[in-house]
Each structure stands twice: as C-alpha cells, then as structure tokens.
Amino acid sequence: MPKPNIPIVQDLSQNSAKEEEQHVHDVYEVIAPHFSQTRYKPWPVVEKFMLSIPTGDVGADVGCGNGKYLGVNKNVFTIGSDRSSNLIKICGERGLEAMVCDNLSLPYRKECFDYAISIAVIHHFTTPERRIAAIKEILRITKKSGKILIFVWALEQQGKRKFDQNHQDVYVPWALPTELAKKYREENNISEQDQEEIVLNRPFTKSRVFVERYYHLFREHELDDLVCSTNEADILESGYDRDNWYVIAQKR
C-alpha cells in the first residue's frame, strides 16, 4: 500500500494552541502504545551527552515520551515530563520518575536542574514565538552554566523520508496497527463507509488508520538561531544526526 502524501499546513498564526492540541497532543494520546514500541534505542549523540553528565547531577527530560533516556546514565537522576498522559503512564509502569505537564509552563523552580534535554519536541510547536518560549522555559529551569541538548527534525532528510524543500510546516502520518485503528474508529464513531469523507487527509483501510502529527521542519542553522535569540545561552556544539538538527548549549 503506498504511503499517503504529506499534507502541507496552512497559516497557523490564529489557531496555534488549537492546532497543537488536535495534531500533537490528541494524536500522541492515541498512538502512545504503538509509539512506545518503536522508541527503545537511544540515539548516539543523546546517549553521549547523558553519559558526560557528572555523577550526582539532577536533570530534566522535557518531552520524555516513554522515558527511554531517563535511565541511560545510572549515576545521575533525570526527571521526565511529557504532555501525553498515556506516555507518562508507560513511564510509571517502567518505574521511572515522570509527570504530565506542558513545556510552556513547567512546574519547576528556576535554576533547579544541572542539565536538561529536549528530544524531538520543539518541532511540534506551531509558531516561532512558541518555539522560542519553549526553549526559554527549558533554560529557566536550568542552572547557570548548566548544559541543555535539543533535537529537532530536519527539513534536509537523508533517509527514505523526503519533504518539499519549500514547505516547513507539515502533517506527518502515523499508521495505527489494527487494534488501535479499530479503537480509534469506535471512539470517533467513524464507519468504514463514510470515514474518508468525514476525516480530511486521514486515509483509512479496513485494518489501518493514519493520524497526523504536526511538524515544523527545521532548516540548517535555524535551531542555532532560535537558541541564540533567547540571549540566555551560548552554543557549545551543533550538528546533524539521524535526520535531525541538534544543539548543545550552556546557560549564561
């Protein structure tokens, strides 16, 4: 079966929070069990960063998903948080410390963490202002001289996935397995006869449903520029890894 086309997102300036609710938060609640099954191996750059943290330090994983990075370094203590309650439930089942909260309003005191990571999160915010606000919130909770690591999807993909270089805001389909697809249809009262008419840009088959996540695809140096625009951190390292751009920065 051919993969669906990647829909282009139109103007988001007036409905940014609503867009994130529908095409990020709600989607992760639906796909959490399947998503977690595909997220188990740490990315090398993230693993290297975590293993470089001094023994005894305390840090935050903002947007921790199923918590795969929370136990990478057994000599530090990392607290996870995510907007998805279903992903946090998975963290709890694994005995990991994590809570439900929003990246734009983290429930921590300022400068209380030695380090922080944000892996594949900032690209889900729909406007530059909200992306900057999310980064500033991560910096707020990090101590002076503390390090942060941020990963975002790159527009310049080297793998099988290719994007239109003229469009950075897209919906990326996620194929639900049979049981989740059935549950999704039932909860949304969608029949096989009218589903394609009711749900725009969400193609269905008898066994599969595609739901769409919003992504802002970052160009080279765009993440660096966002971090610099906060005037709160200095970039120590930046690069490209696994179809993502990343930045390691130190809070001033």
Coordinates of C-alpha atoms in Angstrom, one line a residue:
M1 CA 0.0 0.0 0.0
P2 CA 1.5 3.4 -1.0
K3 CA 2.1 5.9 1.8
P4 CA -0.2 8.9 1.9
N5 CA 1.1 12.2 0.6
I6 CA 2.5 14.6 3.2
P7 CA -0.2 17.4 3.6
I8 CA 1.1 21.0 3.8
V9 CA -0.1 23.1 6.8
Q10 CA -1.7 26.4 6.1
D11 CA -1.5 29.6 8.2
L12 CA -1.2 28.8 11.9
S13 CA -0.9 32.2 13.4
Q14 CA -4.5 32.4 14.7
N15 CA -5.0 28.9 16.0
S16 CA -1.6 27.7 17.2
A17 CA -2.7 26.3 20.5
K18 CA -5.7 24.6 19.0
E19 CA -3.6 23.1 16.2
E20 CA -1.1 21.7 18.7
E21 CA -4.0 20.2 20.8
Q22 CA -5.5 18.5 17.7
H23 CA -2.4 17.5 15.8
V24 CA 0.1 16.9 18.6
H25 CA -1.4 16.3 22.0
D26 CA -4.5 14.3 20.9
V27 CA -2.5 12.3 18.4
Y28 CA 0.1 11.2 21.0
E29 CA -2.6 10.1 23.4
V30 CA -4.0 7.8 20.6
I31 CA -0.7 6.4 19.3
A32 CA 1.2 6.2 22.7
P33 CA 1.3 2.3 23.0
H34 CA 2.4 1.8 19.4
F35 CA 4.8 4.8 19.5
S36 CA 6.4 3.4 22.6
Q37 CA 7.1 0.1 20.9
T38 CA 9.1 1.9 18.3
R39 CA 11.2 4.0 20.7
Y40 CA 13.6 1.9 22.6
K41 CA 17.2 2.5 21.3
P42 CA 19.0 5.7 22.5
W43 CA 20.4 8.0 19.8
P44 CA 24.2 8.1 19.9
V45 CA 24.5 11.9 20.4
V46 CA 21.9 11.9 23.2
E47 CA 23.5 8.9 24.9
K48 CA 26.9 10.5 24.7
F49 CA 25.6 13.7 26.2
M50 CA 23.8 11.9 29.1
L51 CA 26.9 9.8 29.9
S52 CA 29.0 13.0 30.0
I53 CA 27.0 14.4 32.9
P54 CA 28.9 14.4 36.2
T55 CA 27.9 11.9 38.8
G56 CA 25.2 13.1 41.2
D57 CA 23.7 15.8 38.9
V58 CA 20.0 16.2 38.6
G59 CA 18.3 17.0 35.3
A60 CA 15.1 17.2 33.3
D61 CA 14.0 15.4 30.2
V62 CA 11.3 17.7 28.8
G63 CA 9.1 15.7 26.5
C64 CA 10.4 12.4 27.7
G65 CA 7.9 10.2 25.8
N66 CA 8.2 6.6 27.1
G67 CA 11.2 7.5 29.2
K68 CA 13.9 5.8 27.1
Y69 CA 16.6 8.4 28.1
L70 CA 15.7 8.5 31.8
G71 CA 17.9 5.5 32.7
V72 CA 20.8 5.9 30.3
N73 CA 23.1 7.2 33.0
K74 CA 22.6 5.4 36.3
N75 CA 24.9 7.9 38.1
V76 CA 22.6 10.9 37.6
F77 CA 18.9 11.5 38.3
T78 CA 16.7 12.6 35.4
I79 CA 13.1 13.6 35.9
G80 CA 10.9 13.2 32.9
S81 CA 7.8 15.2 31.8
D82 CA 5.5 14.9 28.8
R83 CA 2.2 16.4 27.6
S84 CA 0.8 12.9 27.0
S85 CA -0.7 11.2 30.0
N86 CA -0.6 7.8 28.2
L87 CA 3.1 8.1 27.6
I88 CA 3.7 9.1 31.2
K89 CA 1.6 6.1 32.3
I90 CA 4.1 3.9 30.3
C91 CA 7.0 5.6 32.2
G92 CA 5.2 4.8 35.5
E93 CA 4.8 1.1 34.5
R94 CA 8.6 1.1 34.0
G95 CA 9.3 2.5 37.4
L96 CA 10.5 5.8 36.0
E97 CA 10.1 9.3 37.6
A98 CA 7.9 11.3 35.2
M99 CA 4.9 13.7 35.3
V100 CA 2.4 15.2 32.9
C101 CA 3.0 18.9 32.2
D102 CA 3.3 21.4 29.4
N103 CA 6.7 22.5 28.0
L104 CA 5.5 26.1 28.0
S105 CA 4.7 26.0 31.7
L106 CA 7.0 23.6 33.6
P107 CA 6.2 23.0 37.3
Y108 CA 9.8 23.6 38.5
R109 CA 11.6 26.3 40.3
K110 CA 14.0 28.4 38.2
E111 CA 17.6 27.1 38.0
C112 CA 16.9 23.9 39.8
F113 CA 18.4 21.4 37.3
D114 CA 22.1 20.8 36.4
Y115 CA 21.1 19.8 32.8
A116 CA 18.1 19.4 30.6
I117 CA 17.3 17.6 27.3
S118 CA 14.5 18.2 24.8
I119 CA 14.5 15.4 22.2
A120 CA 12.1 15.7 19.2
V121 CA 9.8 18.2 20.9
I122 CA 10.4 21.8 19.8
H123 CA 9.4 21.0 16.2
H124 CA 5.8 20.3 17.5
F125 CA 5.2 24.0 18.4
T126 CA 3.5 25.8 15.6
T127 CA 5.0 29.3 15.6
P128 CA 8.5 30.8 16.1
E129 CA 7.2 32.6 19.2
R130 CA 6.0 29.4 20.8
R131 CA 9.2 27.5 19.9
I132 CA 11.3 30.3 21.5
A133 CA 9.1 30.3 24.6
A134 CA 9.6 26.5 24.9
I135 CA 13.4 26.9 24.7
K136 CA 13.3 29.8 27.2
E137 CA 11.3 27.7 29.7
I138 CA 13.9 24.9 29.5
L139 CA 16.6 27.4 30.1
R140 CA 14.6 28.9 33.0
I141 CA 14.7 25.6 34.9
T142 CA 18.5 25.0 34.2
K143 CA 21.2 26.4 36.5
K144 CA 23.7 28.9 35.2
S145 CA 26.5 27.1 33.4
G146 CA 24.2 24.1 33.0
K147 CA 24.0 22.4 29.7
I148 CA 21.0 21.7 27.5
L149 CA 20.6 19.4 24.5
I150 CA 17.9 20.0 21.9
F151 CA 17.0 17.8 18.9
V152 CA 14.5 18.7 16.1
W153 CA 13.5 17.2 12.8
A154 CA 15.5 18.4 9.8
L155 CA 13.9 19.6 6.6
E156 CA 17.0 18.2 4.9
Q157 CA 16.4 14.4 5.2
Q158 CA 19.0 11.9 4.1
G159 CA 16.9 8.8 4.7
K160 CA 13.8 7.4 2.8
R161 CA 11.6 10.2 4.0
K162 CA 11.7 13.3 1.7
F163 CA 10.0 16.7 2.2
D164 CA 9.2 19.5 -0.1
Q165 CA 12.0 22.0 0.5
N166 CA 9.6 24.9 0.0
H167 CA 7.3 23.9 2.9
Q168 CA 8.5 23.6 6.5
D169 CA 5.1 23.1 8.2
V170 CA 3.6 19.7 7.5
Y171 CA 1.4 16.9 8.8
V172 CA 3.3 13.6 9.1
P173 CA 1.0 10.5 9.0
W174 CA 1.3 7.7 11.6
A175 CA -0.2 4.4 10.7
L176 CA -2.1 2.8 13.6
P177 CA -2.0 -1.0 13.9
T178 CA -5.2 -3.0 13.6
E179 CA -6.4 -2.9 17.2
L180 CA -5.6 0.8 17.8
A181 CA -7.3 1.6 14.4
K182 CA -10.4 -0.2 15.5
K183 CA -10.5 1.6 18.8
Y184 CA -10.0 4.9 17.1
R185 CA -12.9 4.3 14.8
E186 CA -15.2 3.3 17.6
E187 CA -14.3 6.2 19.8
N188 CA -14.8 8.7 17.0
N189 CA -17.9 7.0 15.7
I190 CA -16.5 6.6 12.2
S191 CA -17.8 3.9 9.9
E192 CA -15.9 2.4 7.0
Q193 CA -18.4 3.8 4.5
D194 CA -18.1 7.5 5.4
Q195 CA -14.7 7.7 7.1
E196 CA -12.9 9.2 4.1
E197 CA -15.5 11.9 3.8
I198 CA -15.6 12.8 7.5
V199 CA -11.9 12.8 8.3
L200 CA -10.0 15.0 5.8
N201 CA -6.5 13.9 4.9
R202 CA -6.7 10.8 7.1
P203 CA -6.8 7.8 4.7
F204 CA -8.2 4.5 6.0
T205 CA -8.2 0.9 5.0
K206 CA -10.1 -1.9 6.7
S207 CA -7.2 -2.6 9.0
R208 CA -5.3 0.7 9.2
V209 CA -5.8 4.3 10.1
F210 CA -3.4 7.2 9.5
V211 CA -3.5 10.0 12.1
E212 CA -1.4 13.1 11.5
R213 CA 1.2 14.9 13.7
Y214 CA 2.1 18.5 13.1
Y215 CA 5.8 19.2 12.5
H216 CA 7.8 22.3 11.8
L217 CA 10.8 21.0 9.8
F218 CA 14.0 22.9 10.7
R219 CA 16.5 24.2 8.1
E220 CA 20.2 24.2 8.8
H221 CA 21.2 26.8 11.4
E222 CA 17.5 27.6 12.3
L223 CA 17.7 25.9 15.7
D224 CA 21.0 27.6 16.4
D225 CA 19.4 30.9 15.6
L226 CA 16.4 30.2 17.9
V227 CA 18.7 29.3 20.9
C228 CA 20.8 32.4 20.3
S229 CA 17.7 34.6 20.1
T230 CA 16.9 33.8 23.7
N231 CA 20.1 35.7 24.8
E232 CA 20.4 33.3 27.6
A233 CA 22.7 30.6 26.3
D234 CA 25.9 30.0 24.3
I235 CA 26.1 27.2 21.8
L236 CA 28.9 24.7 22.5
E237 CA 28.1 22.3 19.7
S238 CA 25.6 21.9 16.9
G239 CA 25.2 19.4 14.1
Y240 CA 23.1 16.9 12.1
D241 CA 22.3 13.4 13.3
R242 CA 19.8 10.8 12.2
D243 CA 17.8 13.3 10.1
N244 CA 17.7 15.8 13.0
W245 CA 19.5 19.1 13.8
Y246 CA 20.8 19.3 17.3
V247 CA 22.3 21.9 19.6
I248 CA 24.2 21.6 22.9
A249 CA 24.2 24.9 24.7
Q250 CA 25.3 26.3 28.0
K251 CA 23.2 28.7 30.1
R252 CA 24.8 32.0 30.8

